[in-house]
PDB file of C-alpha atoms in Angstrom:
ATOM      1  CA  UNK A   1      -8.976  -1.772  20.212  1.00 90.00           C
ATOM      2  CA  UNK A   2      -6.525  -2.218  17.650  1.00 97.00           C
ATOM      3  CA  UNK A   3      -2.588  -1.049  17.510  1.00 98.00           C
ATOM      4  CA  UNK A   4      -2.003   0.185  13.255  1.00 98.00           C
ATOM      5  CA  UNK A   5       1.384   1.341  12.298  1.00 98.00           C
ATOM      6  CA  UNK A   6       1.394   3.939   9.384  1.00 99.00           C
ATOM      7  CA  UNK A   7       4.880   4.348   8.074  1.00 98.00           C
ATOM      8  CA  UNK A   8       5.460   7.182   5.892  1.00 98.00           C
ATOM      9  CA  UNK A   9       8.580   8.370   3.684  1.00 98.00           C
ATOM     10  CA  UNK A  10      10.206  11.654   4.784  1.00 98.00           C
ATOM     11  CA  UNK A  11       8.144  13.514   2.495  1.00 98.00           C
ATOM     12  CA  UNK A  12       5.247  13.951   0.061  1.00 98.00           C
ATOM     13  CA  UNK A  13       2.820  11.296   0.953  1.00 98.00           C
ATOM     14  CA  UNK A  14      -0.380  12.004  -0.333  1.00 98.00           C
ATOM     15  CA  UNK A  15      -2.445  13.829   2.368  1.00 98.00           C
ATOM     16  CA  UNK A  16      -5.428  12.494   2.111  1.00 98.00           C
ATOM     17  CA  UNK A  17      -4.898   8.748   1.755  1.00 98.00           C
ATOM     18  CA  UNK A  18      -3.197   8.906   5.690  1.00 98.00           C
ATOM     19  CA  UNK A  19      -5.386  11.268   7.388  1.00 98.00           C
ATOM     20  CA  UNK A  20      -8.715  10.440   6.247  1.00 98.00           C
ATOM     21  CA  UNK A  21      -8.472   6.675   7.779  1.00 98.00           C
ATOM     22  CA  UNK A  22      -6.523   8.479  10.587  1.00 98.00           C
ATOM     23  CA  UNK A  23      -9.322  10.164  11.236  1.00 98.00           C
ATOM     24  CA  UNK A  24     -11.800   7.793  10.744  1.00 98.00           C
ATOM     25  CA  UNK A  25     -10.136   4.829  12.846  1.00 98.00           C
ATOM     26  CA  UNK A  26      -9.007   6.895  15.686  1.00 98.00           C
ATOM     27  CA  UNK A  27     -12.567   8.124  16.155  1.00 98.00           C
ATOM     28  CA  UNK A  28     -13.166   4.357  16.821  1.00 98.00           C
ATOM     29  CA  UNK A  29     -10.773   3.506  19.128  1.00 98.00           C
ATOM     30  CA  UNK A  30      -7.597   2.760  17.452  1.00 98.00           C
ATOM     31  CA  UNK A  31      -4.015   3.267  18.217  1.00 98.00           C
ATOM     32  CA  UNK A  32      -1.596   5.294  15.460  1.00 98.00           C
ATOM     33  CA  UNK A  33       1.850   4.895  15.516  1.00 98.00           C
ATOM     34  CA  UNK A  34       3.722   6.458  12.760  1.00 98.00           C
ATOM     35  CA  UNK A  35       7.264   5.581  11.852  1.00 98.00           C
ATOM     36  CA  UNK A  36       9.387   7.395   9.270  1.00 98.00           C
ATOM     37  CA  UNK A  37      13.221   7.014   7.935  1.00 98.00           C
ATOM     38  CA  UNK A  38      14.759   9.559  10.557  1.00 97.00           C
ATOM     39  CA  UNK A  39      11.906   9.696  13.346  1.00 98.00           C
ATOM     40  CA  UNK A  40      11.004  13.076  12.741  1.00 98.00           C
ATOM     41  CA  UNK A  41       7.345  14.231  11.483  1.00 98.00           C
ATOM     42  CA  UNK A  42       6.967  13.515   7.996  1.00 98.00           C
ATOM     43  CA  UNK A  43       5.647  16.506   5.340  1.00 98.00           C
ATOM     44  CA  UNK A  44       2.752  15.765   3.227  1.00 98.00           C
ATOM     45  CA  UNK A  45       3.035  16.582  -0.238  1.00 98.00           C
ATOM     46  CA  UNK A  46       1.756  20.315  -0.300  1.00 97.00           C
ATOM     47  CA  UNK A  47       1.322  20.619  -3.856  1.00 97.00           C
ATOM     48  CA  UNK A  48      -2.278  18.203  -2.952  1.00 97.00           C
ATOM     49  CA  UNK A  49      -2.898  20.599  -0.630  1.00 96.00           C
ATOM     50  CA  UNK A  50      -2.370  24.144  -2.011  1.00 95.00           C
ATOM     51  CA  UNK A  51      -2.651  23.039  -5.907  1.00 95.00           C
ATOM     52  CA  UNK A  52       0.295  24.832  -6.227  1.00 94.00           C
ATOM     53  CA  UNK A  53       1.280  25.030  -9.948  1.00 93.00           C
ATOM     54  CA  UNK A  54      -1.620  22.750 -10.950  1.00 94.00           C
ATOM     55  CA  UNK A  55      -3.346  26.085 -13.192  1.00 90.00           C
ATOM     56  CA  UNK A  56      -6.718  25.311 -14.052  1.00 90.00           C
ATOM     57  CA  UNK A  57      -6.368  21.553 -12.940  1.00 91.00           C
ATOM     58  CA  UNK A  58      -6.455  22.765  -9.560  1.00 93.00           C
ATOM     59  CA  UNK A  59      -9.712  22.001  -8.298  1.00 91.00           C
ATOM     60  CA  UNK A  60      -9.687  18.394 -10.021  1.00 91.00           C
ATOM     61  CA  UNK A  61      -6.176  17.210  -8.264  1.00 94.00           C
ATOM     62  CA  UNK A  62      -5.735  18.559  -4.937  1.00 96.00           C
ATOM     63  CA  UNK A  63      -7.062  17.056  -1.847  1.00 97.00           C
ATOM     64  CA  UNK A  64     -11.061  18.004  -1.506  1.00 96.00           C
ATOM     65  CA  UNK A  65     -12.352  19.698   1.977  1.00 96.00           C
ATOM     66  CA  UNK A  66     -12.598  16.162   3.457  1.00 96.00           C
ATOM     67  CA  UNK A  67      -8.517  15.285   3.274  1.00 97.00           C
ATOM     68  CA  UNK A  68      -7.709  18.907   4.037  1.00 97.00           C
ATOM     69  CA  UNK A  69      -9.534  18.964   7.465  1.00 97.00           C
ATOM     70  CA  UNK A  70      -8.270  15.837   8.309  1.00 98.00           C
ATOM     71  CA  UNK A  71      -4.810  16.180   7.497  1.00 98.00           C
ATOM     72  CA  UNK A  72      -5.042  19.361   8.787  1.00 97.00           C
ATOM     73  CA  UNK A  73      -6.064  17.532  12.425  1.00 98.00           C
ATOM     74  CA  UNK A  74      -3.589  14.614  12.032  1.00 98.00           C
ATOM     75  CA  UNK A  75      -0.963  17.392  11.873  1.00 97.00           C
ATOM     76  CA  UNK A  76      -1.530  18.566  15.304  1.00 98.00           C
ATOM     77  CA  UNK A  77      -2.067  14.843  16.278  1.00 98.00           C
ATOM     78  CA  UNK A  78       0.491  13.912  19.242  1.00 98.00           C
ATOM     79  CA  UNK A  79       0.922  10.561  16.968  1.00 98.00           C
ATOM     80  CA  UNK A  80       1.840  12.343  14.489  1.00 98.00           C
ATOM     81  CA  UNK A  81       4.328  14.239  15.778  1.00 98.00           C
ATOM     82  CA  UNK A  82       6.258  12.003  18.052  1.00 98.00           C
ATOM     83  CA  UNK A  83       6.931   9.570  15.309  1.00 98.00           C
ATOM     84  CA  UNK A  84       9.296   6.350  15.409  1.00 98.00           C
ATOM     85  CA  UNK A  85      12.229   5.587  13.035  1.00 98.00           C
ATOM     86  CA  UNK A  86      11.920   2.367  10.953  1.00 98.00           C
ATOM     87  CA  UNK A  87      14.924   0.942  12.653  1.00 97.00           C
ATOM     88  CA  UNK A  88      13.073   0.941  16.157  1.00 97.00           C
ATOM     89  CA  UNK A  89       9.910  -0.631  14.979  1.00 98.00           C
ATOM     90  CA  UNK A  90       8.787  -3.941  16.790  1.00 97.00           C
ATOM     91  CA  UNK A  91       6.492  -5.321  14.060  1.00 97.00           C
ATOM     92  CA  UNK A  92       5.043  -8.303  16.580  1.00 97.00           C
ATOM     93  CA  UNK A  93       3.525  -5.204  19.049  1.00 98.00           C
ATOM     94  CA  UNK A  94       1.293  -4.023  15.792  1.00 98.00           C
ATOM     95  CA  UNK A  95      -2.391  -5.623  15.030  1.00 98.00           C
ATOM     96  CA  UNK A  96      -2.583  -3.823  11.149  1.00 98.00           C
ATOM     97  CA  UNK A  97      -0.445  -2.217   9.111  1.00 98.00           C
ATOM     98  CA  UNK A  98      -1.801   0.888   6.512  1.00 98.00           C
ATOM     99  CA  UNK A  99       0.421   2.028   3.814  1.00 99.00           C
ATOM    100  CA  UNK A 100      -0.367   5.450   2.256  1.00 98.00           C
ATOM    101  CA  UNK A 101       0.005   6.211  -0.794  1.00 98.00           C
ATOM    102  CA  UNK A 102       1.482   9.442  -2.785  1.00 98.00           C
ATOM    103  CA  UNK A 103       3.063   9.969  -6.601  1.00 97.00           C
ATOM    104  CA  UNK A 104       5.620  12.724  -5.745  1.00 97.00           C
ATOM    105  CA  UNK A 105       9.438  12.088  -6.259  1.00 96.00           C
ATOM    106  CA  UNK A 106       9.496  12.511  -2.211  1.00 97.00           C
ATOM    107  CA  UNK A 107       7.614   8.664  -2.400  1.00 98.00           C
ATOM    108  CA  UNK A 108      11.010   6.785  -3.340  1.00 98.00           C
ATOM    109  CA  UNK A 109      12.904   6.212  -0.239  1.00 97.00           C
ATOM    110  CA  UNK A 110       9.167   5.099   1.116  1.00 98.00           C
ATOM    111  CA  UNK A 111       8.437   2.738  -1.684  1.00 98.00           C
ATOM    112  CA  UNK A 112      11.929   1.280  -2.189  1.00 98.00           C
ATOM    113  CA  UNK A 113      13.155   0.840   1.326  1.00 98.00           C
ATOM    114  CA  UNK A 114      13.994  -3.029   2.416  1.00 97.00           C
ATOM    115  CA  UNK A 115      13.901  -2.433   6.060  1.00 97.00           C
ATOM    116  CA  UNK A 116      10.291  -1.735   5.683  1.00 98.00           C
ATOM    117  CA  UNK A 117       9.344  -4.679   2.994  1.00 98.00           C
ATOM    118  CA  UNK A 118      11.357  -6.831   5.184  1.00 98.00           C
ATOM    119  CA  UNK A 119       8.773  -5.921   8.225  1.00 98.00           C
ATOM    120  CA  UNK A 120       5.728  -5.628   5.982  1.00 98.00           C
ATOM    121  CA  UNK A 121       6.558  -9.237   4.906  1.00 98.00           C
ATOM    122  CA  UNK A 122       6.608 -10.723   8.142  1.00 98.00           C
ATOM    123  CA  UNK A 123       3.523  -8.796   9.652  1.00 98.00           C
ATOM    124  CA  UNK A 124       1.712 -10.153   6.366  1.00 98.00           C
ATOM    125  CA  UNK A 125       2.826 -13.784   6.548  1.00 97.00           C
ATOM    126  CA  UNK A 126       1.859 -13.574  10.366  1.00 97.00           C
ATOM    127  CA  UNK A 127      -2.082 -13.199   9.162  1.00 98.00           C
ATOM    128  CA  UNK A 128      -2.440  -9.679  10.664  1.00 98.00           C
ATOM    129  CA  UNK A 129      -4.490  -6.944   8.583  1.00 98.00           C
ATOM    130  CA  UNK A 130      -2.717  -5.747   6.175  1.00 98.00           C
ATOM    131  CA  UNK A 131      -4.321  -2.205   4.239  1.00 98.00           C
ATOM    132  CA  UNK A 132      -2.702  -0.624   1.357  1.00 99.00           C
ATOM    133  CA  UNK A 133      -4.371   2.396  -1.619  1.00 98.00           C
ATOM    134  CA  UNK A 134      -2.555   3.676  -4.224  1.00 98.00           C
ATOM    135  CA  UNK A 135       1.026   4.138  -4.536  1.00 98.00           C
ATOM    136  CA  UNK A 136       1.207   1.972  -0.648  1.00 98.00           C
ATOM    137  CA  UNK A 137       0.390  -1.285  -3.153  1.00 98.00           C
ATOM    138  CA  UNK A 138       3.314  -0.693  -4.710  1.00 98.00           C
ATOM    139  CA  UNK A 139       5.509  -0.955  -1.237  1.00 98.00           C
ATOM    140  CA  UNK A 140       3.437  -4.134  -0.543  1.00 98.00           C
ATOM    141  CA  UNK A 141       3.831  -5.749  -4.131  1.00 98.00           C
ATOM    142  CA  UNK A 142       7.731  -5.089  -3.123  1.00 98.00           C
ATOM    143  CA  UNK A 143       7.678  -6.973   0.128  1.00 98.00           C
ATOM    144  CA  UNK A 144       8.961 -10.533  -0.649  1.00 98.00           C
ATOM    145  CA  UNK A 145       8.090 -13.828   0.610  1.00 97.00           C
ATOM    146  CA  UNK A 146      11.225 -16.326   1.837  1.00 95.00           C
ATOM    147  CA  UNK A 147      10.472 -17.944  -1.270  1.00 97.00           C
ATOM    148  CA  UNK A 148      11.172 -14.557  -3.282  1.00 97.00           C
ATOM    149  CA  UNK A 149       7.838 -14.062  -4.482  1.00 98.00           C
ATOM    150  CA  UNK A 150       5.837 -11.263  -3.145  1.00 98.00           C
ATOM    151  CA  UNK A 151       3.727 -11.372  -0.602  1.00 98.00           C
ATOM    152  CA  UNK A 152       0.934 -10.415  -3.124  1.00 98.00           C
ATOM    153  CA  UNK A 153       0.876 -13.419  -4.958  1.00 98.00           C
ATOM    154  CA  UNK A 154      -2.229 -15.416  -4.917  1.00 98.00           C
ATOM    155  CA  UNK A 155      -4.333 -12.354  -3.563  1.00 98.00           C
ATOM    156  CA  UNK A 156      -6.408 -10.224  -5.480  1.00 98.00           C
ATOM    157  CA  UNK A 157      -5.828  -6.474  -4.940  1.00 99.00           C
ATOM    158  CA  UNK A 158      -6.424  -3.360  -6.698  1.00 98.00           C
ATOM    159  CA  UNK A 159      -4.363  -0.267  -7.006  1.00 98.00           C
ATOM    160  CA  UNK A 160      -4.048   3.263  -8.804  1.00 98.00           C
ATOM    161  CA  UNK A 161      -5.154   2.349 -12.414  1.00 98.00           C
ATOM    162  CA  UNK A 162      -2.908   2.752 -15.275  1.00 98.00           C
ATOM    163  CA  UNK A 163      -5.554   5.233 -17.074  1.00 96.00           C
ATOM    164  CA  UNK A 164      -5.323   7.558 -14.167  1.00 96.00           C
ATOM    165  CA  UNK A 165      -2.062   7.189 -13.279  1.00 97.00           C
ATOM    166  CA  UNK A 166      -1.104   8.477 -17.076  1.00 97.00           C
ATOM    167  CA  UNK A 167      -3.572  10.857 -17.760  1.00 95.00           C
ATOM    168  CA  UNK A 168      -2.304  12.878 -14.715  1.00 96.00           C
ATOM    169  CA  UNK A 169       1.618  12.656 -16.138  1.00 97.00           C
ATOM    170  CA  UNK A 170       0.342  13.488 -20.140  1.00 96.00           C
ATOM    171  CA  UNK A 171      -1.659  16.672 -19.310  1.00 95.00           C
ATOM    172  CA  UNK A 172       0.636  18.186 -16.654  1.00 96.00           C
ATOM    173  CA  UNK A 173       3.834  16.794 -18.092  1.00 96.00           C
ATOM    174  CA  UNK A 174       4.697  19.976 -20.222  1.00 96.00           C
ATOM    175  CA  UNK A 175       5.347  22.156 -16.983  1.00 96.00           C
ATOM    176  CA  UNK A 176       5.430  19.849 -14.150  1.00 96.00           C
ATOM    177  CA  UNK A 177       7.710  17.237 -15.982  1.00 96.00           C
ATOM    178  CA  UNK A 178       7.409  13.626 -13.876  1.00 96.00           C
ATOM    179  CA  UNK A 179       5.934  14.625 -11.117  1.00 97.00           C
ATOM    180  CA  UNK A 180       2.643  12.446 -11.181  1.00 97.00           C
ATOM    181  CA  UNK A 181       4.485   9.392 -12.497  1.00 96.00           C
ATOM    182  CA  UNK A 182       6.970   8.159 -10.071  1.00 97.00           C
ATOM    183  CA  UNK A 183       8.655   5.209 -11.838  1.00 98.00           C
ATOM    184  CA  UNK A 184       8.379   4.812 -15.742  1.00 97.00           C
ATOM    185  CA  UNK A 185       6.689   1.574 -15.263  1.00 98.00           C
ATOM    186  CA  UNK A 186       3.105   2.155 -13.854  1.00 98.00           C
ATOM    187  CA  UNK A 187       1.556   1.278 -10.728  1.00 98.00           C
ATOM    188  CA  UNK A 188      -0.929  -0.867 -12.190  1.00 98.00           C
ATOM    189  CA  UNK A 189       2.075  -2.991 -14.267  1.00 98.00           C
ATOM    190  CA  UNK A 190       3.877  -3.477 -11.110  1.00 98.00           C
ATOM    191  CA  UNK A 191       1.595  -4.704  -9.083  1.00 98.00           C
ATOM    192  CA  UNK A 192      -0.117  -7.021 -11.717  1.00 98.00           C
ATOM    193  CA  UNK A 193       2.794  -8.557 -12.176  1.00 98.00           C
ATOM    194  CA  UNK A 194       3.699  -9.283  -8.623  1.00 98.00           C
ATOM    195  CA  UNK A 195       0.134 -11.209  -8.856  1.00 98.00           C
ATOM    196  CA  UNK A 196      -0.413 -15.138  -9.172  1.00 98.00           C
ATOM    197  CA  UNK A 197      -2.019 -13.927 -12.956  1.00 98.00           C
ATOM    198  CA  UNK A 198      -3.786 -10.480 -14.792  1.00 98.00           C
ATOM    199  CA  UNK A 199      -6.925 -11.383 -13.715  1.00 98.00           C
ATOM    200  CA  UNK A 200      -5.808 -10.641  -9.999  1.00 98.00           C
ATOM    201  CA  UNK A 201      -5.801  -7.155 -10.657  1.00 98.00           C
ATOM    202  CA  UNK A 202      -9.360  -5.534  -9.902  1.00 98.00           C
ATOM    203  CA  UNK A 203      -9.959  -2.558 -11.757  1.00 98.00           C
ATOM    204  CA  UNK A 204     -13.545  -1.108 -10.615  1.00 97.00           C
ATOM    205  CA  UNK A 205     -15.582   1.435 -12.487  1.00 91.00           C
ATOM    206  CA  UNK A 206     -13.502   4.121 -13.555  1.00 89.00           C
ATOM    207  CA  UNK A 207     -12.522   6.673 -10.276  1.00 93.00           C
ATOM    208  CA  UNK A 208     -14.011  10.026 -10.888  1.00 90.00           C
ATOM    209  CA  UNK A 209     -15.816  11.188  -7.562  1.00 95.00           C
ATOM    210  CA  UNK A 210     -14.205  10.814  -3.971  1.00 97.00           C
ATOM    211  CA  UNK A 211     -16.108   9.286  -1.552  1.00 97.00           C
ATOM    212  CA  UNK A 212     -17.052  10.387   1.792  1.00 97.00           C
ATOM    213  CA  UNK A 213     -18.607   8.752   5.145  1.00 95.00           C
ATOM    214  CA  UNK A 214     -21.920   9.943   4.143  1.00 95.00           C
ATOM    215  CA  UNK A 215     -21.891   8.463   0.594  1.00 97.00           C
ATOM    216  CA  UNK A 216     -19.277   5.565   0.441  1.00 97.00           C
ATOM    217  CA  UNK A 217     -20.358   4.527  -2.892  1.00 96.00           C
ATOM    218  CA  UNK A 218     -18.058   5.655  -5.150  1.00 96.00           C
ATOM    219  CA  UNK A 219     -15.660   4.024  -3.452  1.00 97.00           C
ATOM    220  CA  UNK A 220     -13.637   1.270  -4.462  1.00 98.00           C
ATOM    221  CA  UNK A 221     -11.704  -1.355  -2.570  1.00 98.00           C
ATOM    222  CA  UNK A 222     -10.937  -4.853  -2.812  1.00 98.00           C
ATOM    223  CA  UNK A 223     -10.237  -7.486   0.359  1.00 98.00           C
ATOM    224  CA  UNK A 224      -8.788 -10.669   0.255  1.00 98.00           C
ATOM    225  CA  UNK A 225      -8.520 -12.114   3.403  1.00 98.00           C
ATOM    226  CA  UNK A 226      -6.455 -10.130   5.697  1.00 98.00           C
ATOM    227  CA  UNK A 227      -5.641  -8.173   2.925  1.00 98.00           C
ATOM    228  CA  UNK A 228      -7.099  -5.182   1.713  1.00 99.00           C
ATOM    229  CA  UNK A 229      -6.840  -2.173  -1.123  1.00 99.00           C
ATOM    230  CA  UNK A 230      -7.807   0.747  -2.760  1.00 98.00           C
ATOM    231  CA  UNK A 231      -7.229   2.966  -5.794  1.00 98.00           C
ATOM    232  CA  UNK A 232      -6.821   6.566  -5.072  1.00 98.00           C
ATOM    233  CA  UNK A 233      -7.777   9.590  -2.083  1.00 98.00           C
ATOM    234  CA  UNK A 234     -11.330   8.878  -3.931  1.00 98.00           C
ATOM    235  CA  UNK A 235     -11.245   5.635  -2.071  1.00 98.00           C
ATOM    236  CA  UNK A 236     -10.504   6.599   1.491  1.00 98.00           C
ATOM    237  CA  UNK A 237     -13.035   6.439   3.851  1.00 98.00           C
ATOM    238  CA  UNK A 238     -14.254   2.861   2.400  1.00 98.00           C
ATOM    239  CA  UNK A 239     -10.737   1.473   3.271  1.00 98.00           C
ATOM    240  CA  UNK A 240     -10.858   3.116   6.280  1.00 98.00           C
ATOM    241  CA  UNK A 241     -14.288   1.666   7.192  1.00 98.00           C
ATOM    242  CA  UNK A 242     -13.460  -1.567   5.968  1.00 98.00           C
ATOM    243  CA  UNK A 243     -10.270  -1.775   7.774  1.00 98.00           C
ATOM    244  CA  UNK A 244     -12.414  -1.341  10.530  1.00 98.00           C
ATOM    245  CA  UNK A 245     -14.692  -4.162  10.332  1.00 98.00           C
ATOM    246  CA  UNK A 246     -11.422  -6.276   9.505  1.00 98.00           C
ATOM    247  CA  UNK A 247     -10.555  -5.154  13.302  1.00 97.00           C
TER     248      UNK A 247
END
């Protein structure tokens, strides 16, 4: 079966967006590998899974029962803990490449670093599946081309949505400041404009249940090629089963 590579920042990736598919591919067959900045096992951000300071909210934001059991398994994982560092990662031994997502301030070094655009970039223009949901578009949409255009351009995708992304940051912002809006331009405005035009961008109905393997419906993803994506941890195990079939 198929070799993925999961890179993941340091800390607060969203739990539910890497273990679910985890989870779901491994069950098939796959190989993990995970790879962070320092080769040492990366911490989920815990505020999705304790609701920590989320009040009232805290049933509505955290990770549901699915992405807690999983994550909870993928923690034990030997994959998981035996990680790689970026700088040791041979991008032509990998078959797909999935790129969690996750809002906290703990996403940056994730999302921003070049070493892992620059690999990204070349896995992509090789033709090899390439999965990406939620703030993981974002890290795509960043990986250029050689002709300094991302990699993105001329494929349709889809991504955390602009409505979600700042209804989060309006009704928590009075006590928990930035913390669901990593960057003060949106996820949605980045990667649109990273796009060959608007229209690229594939919204979807708006996200308000999570899907599960038993009722995929409400999820959302969009594939283009060897390319795929999805929205939010409501949109897990679709990519996950999709990125299957792509395999």
């Amino acid at each position: 079966m198929a070799r993925i590579l999961m890179p993941l920042p340091s800390m607060d990736f969203d739990p539910t967006e890497s273990a679910v598919p985890f989870r779901i591919l491994k069950q098939r067959g796959h190989e993990f590998v995970f790879t962070t900045p320092d080769a040492r096992p990366a911490q989920a951000d815990q505020r999705m899974m304790d609701g920590n300071g989320l009040g009232i909210l805290r049933p509505f934001f955290i990770a549901d029962k699915n992405g807690r059991t999983a994550y909870a398994g993928m923690q034990k994982s030997a994959e998981f803990l035996s990680p790689i560092a970026y700088a040791d990662i041979d991008i032509k031994s990998f078959d797909a490449i999935l790129l969690p997502g996750g809002h906290a301030q703990g996403m940056k070094p994730y999302l921003e670093s070049t070493q892992l655009q620059g690999l990204i970039s070349k896995h992509f223009e090789a033709g090899k599946p390439t999965a990406a949901i939620c703030h993981g578009v974002v890290l795509a949409a960043r990986s250029l081309r050689a002709d300094g255009k991302s990699i993105l351009h001329g494929f349709k995708s889809t991504a955390l949505l602009q409505k979600q992304e700042m209804l989060a940051w309006q009704i928590t912002r009075s006590w928990l400041g930035n913390y669901y809006r990593t960057y003060d331009q949106s996820v949605q405005s980045e990667v649109t404009a990273a796009l060959a035009k608007p229209e690229d961008f594939l919204e979807g109905t708006m996200p308000l249940i999570r899907d599960s393997e038993n009722n995929l419906k409400p999820g959302f993803i969009v594939r283009d090629r060897h390319y795929l994506s999805a929205r939010w941890p409501g949109d897990a195990h679709r990519l996950a089963l999709e990125l299957h079939t792509m395999l």
